[in-house]
Tab-separated table of C-alpha atoms and ligand atoms in Angstrom:
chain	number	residue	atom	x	y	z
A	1	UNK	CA	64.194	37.031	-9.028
A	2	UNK	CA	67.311	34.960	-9.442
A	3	UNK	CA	66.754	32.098	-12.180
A	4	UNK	CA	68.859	29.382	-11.782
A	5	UNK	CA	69.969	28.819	-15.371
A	6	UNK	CA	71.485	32.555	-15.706
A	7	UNK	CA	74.434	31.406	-13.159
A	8	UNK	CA	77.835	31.197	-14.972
A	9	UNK	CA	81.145	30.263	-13.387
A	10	UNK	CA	84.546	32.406	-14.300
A	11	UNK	CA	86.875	30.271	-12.945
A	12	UNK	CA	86.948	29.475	-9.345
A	13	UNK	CA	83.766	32.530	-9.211
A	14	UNK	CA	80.121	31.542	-9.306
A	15	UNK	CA	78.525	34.686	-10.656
A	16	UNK	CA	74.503	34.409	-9.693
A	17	UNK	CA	73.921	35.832	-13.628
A	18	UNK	CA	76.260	36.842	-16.257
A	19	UNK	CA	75.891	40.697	-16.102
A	20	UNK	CA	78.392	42.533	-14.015
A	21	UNK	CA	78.898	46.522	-13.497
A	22	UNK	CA	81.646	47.724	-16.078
A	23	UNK	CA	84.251	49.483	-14.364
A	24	UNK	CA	83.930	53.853	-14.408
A	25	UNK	CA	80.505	53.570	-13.415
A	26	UNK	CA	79.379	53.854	-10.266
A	27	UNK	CA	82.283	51.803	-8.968
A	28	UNK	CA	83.651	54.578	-6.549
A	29	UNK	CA	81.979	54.351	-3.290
A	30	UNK	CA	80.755	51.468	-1.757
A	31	UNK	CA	77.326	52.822	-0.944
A	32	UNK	CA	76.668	53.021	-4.724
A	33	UNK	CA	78.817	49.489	-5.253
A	34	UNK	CA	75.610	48.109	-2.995
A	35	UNK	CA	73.076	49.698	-4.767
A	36	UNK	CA	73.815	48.296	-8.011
A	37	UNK	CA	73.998	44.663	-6.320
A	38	UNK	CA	70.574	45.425	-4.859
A	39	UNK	CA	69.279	45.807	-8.520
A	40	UNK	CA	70.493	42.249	-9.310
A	41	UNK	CA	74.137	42.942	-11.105
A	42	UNK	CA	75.434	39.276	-11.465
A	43	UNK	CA	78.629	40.868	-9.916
A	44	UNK	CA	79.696	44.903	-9.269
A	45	UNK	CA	83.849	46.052	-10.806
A	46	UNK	CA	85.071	49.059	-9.104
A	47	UNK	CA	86.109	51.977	-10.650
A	48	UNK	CA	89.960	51.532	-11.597
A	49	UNK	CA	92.139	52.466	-8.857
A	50	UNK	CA	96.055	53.325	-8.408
A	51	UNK	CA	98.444	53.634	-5.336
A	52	UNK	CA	97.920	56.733	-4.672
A	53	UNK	CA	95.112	59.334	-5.692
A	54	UNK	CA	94.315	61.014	-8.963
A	55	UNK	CA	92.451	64.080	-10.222
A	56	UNK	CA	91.817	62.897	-13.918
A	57	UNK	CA	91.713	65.480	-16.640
A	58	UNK	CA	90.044	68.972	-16.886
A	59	UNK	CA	86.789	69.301	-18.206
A	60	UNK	CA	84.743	68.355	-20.238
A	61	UNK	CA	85.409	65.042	-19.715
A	62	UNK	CA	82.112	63.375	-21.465
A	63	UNK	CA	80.470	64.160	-24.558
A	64	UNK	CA	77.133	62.257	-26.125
A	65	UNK	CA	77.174	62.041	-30.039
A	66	UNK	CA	74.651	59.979	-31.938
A	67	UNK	CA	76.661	56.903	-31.958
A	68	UNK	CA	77.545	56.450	-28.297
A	69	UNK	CA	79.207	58.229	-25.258
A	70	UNK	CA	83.349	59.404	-25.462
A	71	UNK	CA	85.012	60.036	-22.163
A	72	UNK	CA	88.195	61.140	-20.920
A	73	UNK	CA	87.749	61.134	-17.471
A	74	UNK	CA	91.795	60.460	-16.458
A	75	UNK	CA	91.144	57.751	-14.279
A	76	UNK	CA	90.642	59.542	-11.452
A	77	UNK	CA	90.218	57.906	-8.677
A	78	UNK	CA	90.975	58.304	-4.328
A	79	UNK	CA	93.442	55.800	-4.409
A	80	UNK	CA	93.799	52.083	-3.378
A	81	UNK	CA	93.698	53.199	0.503
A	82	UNK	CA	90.497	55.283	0.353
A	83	UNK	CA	89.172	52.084	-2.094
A	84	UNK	CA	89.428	49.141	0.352
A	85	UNK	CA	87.186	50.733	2.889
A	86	UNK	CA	84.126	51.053	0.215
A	87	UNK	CA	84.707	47.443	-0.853
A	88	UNK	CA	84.966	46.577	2.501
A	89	UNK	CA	80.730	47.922	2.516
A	90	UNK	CA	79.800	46.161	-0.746
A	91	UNK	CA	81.267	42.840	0.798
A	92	UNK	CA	79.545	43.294	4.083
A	93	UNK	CA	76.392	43.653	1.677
A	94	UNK	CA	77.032	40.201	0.470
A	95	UNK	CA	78.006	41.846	-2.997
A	96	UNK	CA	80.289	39.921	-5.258
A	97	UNK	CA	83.494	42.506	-6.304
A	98	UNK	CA	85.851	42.767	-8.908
A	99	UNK	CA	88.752	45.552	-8.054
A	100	UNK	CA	89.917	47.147	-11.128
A	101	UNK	CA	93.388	48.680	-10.536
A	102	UNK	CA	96.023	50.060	-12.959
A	103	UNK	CA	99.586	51.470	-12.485
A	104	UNK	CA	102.903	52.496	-14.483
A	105	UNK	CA	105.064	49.358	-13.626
A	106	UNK	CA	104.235	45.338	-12.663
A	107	UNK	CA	105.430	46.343	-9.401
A	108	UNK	CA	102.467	48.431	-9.038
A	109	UNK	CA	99.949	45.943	-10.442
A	110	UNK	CA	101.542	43.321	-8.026
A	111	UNK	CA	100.941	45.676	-4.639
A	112	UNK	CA	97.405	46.841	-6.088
A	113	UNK	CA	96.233	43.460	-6.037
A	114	UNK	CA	97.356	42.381	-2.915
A	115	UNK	CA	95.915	45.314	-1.545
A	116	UNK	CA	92.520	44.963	-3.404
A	117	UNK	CA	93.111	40.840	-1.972
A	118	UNK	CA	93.150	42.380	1.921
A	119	UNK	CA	90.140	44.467	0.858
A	120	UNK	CA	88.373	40.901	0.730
A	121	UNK	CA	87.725	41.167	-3.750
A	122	UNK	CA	86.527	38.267	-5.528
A	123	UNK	CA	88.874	38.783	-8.207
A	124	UNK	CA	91.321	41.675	-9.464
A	125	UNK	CA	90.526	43.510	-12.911
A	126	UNK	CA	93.779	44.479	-14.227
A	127	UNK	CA	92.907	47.693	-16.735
A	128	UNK	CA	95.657	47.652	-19.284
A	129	UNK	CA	93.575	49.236	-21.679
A	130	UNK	CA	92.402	52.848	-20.868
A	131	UNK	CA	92.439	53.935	-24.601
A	132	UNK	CA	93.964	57.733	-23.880
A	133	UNK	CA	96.667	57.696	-20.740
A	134	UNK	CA	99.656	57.569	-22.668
A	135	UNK	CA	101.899	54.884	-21.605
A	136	UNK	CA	99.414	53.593	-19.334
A	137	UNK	CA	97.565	53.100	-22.588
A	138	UNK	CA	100.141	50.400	-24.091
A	139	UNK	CA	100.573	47.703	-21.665
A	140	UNK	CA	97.726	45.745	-23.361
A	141	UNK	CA	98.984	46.226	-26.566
A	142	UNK	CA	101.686	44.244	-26.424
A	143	UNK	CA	101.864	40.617	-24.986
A	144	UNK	CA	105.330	40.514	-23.447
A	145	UNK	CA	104.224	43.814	-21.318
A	146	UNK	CA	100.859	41.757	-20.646
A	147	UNK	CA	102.823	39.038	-19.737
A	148	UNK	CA	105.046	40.760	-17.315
A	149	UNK	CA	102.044	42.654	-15.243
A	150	UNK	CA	100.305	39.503	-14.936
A	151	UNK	CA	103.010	37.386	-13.823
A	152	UNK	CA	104.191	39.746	-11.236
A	153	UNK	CA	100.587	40.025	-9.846
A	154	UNK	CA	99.497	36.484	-9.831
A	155	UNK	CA	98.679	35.477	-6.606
A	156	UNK	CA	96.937	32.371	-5.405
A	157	UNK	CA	94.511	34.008	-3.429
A	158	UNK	CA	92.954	36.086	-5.423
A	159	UNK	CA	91.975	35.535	-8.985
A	160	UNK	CA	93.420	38.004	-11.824
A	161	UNK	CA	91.465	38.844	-14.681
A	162	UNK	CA	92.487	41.065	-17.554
A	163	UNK	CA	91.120	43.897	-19.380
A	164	UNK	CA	92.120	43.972	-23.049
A	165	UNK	CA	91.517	47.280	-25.330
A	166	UNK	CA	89.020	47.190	-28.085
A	167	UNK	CA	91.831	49.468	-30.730
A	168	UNK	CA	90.797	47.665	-33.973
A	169	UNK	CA	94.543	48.613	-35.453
A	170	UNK	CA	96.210	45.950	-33.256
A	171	UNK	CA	96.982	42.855	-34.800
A	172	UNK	CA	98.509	40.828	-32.251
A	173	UNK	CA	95.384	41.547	-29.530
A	174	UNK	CA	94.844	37.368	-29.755
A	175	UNK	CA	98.397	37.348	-29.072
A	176	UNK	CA	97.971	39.540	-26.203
A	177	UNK	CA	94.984	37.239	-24.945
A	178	UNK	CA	96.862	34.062	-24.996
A	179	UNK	CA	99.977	35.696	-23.442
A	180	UNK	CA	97.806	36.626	-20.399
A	181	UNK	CA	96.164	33.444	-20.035
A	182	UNK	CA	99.520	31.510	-19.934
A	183	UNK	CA	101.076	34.064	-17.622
A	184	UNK	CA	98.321	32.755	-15.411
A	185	UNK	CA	95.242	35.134	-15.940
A	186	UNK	CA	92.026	33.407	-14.910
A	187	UNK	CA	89.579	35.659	-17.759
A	188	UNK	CA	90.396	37.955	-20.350
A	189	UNK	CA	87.838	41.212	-20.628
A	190	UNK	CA	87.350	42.263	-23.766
A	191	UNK	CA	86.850	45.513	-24.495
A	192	UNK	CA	87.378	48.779	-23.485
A	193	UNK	CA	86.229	51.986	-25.103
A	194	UNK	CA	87.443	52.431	-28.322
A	195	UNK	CA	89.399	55.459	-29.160
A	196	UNK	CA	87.953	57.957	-30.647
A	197	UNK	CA	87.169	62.110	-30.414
A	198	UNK	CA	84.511	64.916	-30.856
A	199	UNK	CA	85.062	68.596	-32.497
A	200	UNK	CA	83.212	71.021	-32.460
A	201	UNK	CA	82.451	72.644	-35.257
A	202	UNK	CA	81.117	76.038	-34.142
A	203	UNK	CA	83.789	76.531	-31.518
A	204	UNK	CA	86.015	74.764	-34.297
A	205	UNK	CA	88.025	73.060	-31.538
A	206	UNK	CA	87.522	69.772	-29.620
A	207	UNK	CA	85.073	69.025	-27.058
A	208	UNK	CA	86.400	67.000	-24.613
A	209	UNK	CA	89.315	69.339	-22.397
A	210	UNK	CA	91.977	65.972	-23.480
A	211	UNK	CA	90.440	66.687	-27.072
A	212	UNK	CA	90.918	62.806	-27.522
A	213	UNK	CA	89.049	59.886	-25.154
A	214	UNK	CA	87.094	56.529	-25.847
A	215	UNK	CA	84.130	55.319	-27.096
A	216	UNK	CA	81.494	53.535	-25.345
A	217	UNK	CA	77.666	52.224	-26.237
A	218	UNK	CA	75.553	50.324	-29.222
A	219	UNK	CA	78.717	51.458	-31.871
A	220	UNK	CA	81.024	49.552	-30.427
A	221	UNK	CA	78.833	46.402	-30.280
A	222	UNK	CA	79.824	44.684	-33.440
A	223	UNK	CA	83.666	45.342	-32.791
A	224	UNK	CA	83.191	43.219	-28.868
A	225	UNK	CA	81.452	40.792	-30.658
A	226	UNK	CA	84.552	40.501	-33.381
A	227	UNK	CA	87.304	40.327	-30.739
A	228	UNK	CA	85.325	38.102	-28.283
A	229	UNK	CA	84.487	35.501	-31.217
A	230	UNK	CA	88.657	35.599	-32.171
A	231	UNK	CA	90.067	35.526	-28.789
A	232	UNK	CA	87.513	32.704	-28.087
A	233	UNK	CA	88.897	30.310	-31.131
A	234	UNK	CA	92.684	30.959	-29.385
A	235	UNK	CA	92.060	30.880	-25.179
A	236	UNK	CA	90.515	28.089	-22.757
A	237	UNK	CA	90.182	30.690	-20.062
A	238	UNK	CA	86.669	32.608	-19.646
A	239	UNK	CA	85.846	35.736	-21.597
A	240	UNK	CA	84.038	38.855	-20.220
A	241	UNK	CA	82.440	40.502	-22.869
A	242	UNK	CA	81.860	44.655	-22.762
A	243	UNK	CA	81.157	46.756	-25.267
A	244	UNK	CA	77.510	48.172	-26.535
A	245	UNK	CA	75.308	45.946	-24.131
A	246	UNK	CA	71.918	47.338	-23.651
A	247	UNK	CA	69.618	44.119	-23.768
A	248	UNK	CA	68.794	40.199	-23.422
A	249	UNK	CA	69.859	40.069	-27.083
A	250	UNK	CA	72.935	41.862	-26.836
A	251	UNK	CA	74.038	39.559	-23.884
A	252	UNK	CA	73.275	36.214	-25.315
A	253	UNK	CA	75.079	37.556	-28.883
A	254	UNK	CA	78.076	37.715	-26.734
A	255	UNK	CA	77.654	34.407	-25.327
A	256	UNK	CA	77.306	33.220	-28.817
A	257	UNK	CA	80.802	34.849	-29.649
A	258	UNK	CA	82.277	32.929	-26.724
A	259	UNK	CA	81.751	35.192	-23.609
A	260	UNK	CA	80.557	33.104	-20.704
A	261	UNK	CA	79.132	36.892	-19.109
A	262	UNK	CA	79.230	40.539	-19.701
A	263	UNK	CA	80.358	43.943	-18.916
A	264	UNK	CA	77.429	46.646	-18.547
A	265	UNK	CA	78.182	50.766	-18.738
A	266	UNK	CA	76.802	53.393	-20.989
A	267	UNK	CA	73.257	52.318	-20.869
A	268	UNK	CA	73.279	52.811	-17.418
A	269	UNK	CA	73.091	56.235	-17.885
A	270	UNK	CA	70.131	56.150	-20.134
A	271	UNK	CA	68.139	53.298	-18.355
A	272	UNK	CA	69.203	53.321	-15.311
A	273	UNK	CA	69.899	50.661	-13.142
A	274	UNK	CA	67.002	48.473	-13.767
A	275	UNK	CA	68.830	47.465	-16.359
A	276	UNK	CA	69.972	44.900	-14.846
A	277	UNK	CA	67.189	42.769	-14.433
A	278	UNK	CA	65.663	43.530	-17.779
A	279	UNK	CA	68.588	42.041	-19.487
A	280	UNK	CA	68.459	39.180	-17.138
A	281	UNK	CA	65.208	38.870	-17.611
A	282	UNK	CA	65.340	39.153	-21.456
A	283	UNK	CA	68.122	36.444	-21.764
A	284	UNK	CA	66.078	34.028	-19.324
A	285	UNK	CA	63.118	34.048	-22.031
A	286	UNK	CA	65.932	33.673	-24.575
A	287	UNK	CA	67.366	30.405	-22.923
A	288	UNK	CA	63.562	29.213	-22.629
A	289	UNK	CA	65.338	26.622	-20.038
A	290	UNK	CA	68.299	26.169	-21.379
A	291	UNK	CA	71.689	26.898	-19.578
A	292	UNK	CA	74.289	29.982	-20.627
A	293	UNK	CA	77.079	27.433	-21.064
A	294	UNK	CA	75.192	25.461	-24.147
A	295	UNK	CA	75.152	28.757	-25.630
A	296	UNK	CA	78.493	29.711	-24.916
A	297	UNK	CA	80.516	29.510	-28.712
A	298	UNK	CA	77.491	28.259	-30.468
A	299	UNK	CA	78.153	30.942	-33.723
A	300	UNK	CA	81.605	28.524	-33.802
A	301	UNK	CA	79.687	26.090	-34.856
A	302	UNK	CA	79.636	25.032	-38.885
B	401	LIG	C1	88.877	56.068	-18.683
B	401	LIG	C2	89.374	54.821	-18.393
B	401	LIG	C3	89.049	53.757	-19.209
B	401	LIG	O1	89.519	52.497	-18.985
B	401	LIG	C4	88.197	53.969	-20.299
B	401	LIG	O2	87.865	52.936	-21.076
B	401	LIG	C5	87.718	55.213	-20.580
B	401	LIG	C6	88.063	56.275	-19.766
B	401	LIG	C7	89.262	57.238	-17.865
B	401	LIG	O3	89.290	57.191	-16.640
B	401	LIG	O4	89.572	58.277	-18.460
């Protein structure tokens, strides 16, 4: 059941509740894209495409530890052509879509997101943060690069949003935030997975087969919260909080920060996706009749 008080606008996008599908999860085929609609997702993000297609990393490429999930999956990924025919299936379900693409150059992001555009997307993700793809990785980090993706992608038609990492070591990530709003992105994402790595001690080697890969789950919580609550003091655009979500709670602590929705992942594997409406159903209670956007920035407040 859709409550009326859980709908949040992101710009020119009325989202029917604040919880979308993070991108990496379930985001490749637009059977699946559907499915997690059907079990009330305020909106679904594809997996993160490029141009052409990609085979990601060798195995293993996830590994559970007691704080939280690491991957290094290598962004793989059938490409932007194989990509607009399954978003093409999650629009004809009525499904609101983000397409989350990422590339070497601005020239890449540019014909990604017109491409993702024909494919009939609500808005483009544009991941600048995948925390272990070498220079794929740095984009985000540094607000003239920001500035230069975003710029060469902006496109009336189709609203860009932007994916900031969650790396704790970078001191100029409000920078990066303002550089992308004033280069004309419409919300700023915030975060990715944080890097991080497993080793094994028997073995006495790493687990994961690109020994390095990010972190995802309840750990990384408190550092989305952080980064959402600074970025929010800085930027008039809307913020997309990710990171650690796994309840009603979670989701309104977010809001508090400054989000105005939210990212879910890792806890889909655990819970599965009724997720979805438990969270939506949990923050409803929360708001006892209240709407998200009196929440929104309330932990500003003195
Ligand atoms: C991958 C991409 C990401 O953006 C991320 O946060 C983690 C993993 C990947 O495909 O390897």
């Amino acid at each position: 059941m859709q409550s009326e008080n859980l709908q949040v606008q992101i710009g020119e996008i009325t989202l029917r509740n604040p919880t979308l599908l993070a991108a990496g999860i379930l985001g490749l085929s637009g059977a699946s894209l559907k499915r997690v609609w059907r079990s009330n997702a305020g909106a679904v993000v594809t997996k993160s495409v490029s141009q052409e297609p990609r085979e990601g990393y060798s195995g293993p490429r996830v590994v559970e530890t007691p704080c939280g999930l690491i991957n290094s999956m290598g962004l793989p990924n059938p490409g932007i052509e194989e990509t607009q025919k399954e978003i093409e299936i999650a629009k004809d379900a009525g499904a609101t879509v983000i397409g989350s693409v990422f590339g070497e150059k601005a020239e890449d992001f540019a014909d990604l997101t017109e491409k993702m555009k024909k494919a009939g997307v609500d808005a483009v993700e544009l991941n600048l943060s995948c925390p272990h793809a070498g220079e794929l990785s740095t984009i985000g980090r540094n607000p003239e690069t920001t500035k230069e993706v975003v710029e060469a992608s902006k496109d009336p038609g189709v609203p860009i949003w932007v994916k900031l990492p969650g790396n704790t070591h970078i001191s100029s990530l409000v920078e990066v935030a303002k550089s992308a709003e004033s280069a004309g992105a419409e919300a700023i994402v915030l975060i990715n997975t944080v890097p991080a790595m497993a080793i094994d001690a028997t073995a006495e080697r790493p687990i994961l087969g690109h020994k390095t890969g990010g972190l995802s789950g309840h750990a990384i919580k408190p550092i989305g919260l952080r980064l959402v609550y600074e970025v929010y003091e800085e930027v008039d655009v809307p913020i997309i909080g990710s990171g650690g979500i796994a309840s009603g709670e979670d989701i309104i602590e977010y809001i508090l920060a400054g989000a105005s929705a939210a990212e879910i992942g890792t806890v889909i594997s655990d819970e599965g996706l009724d997720i979805f409406e438990k969270i939506c159903e949990e923050a409803s209670s929360y708001l006892d009749g209240r709407e998200i956007e009196e929440l929104k920035g309330k932990a500003h407040q003195e």
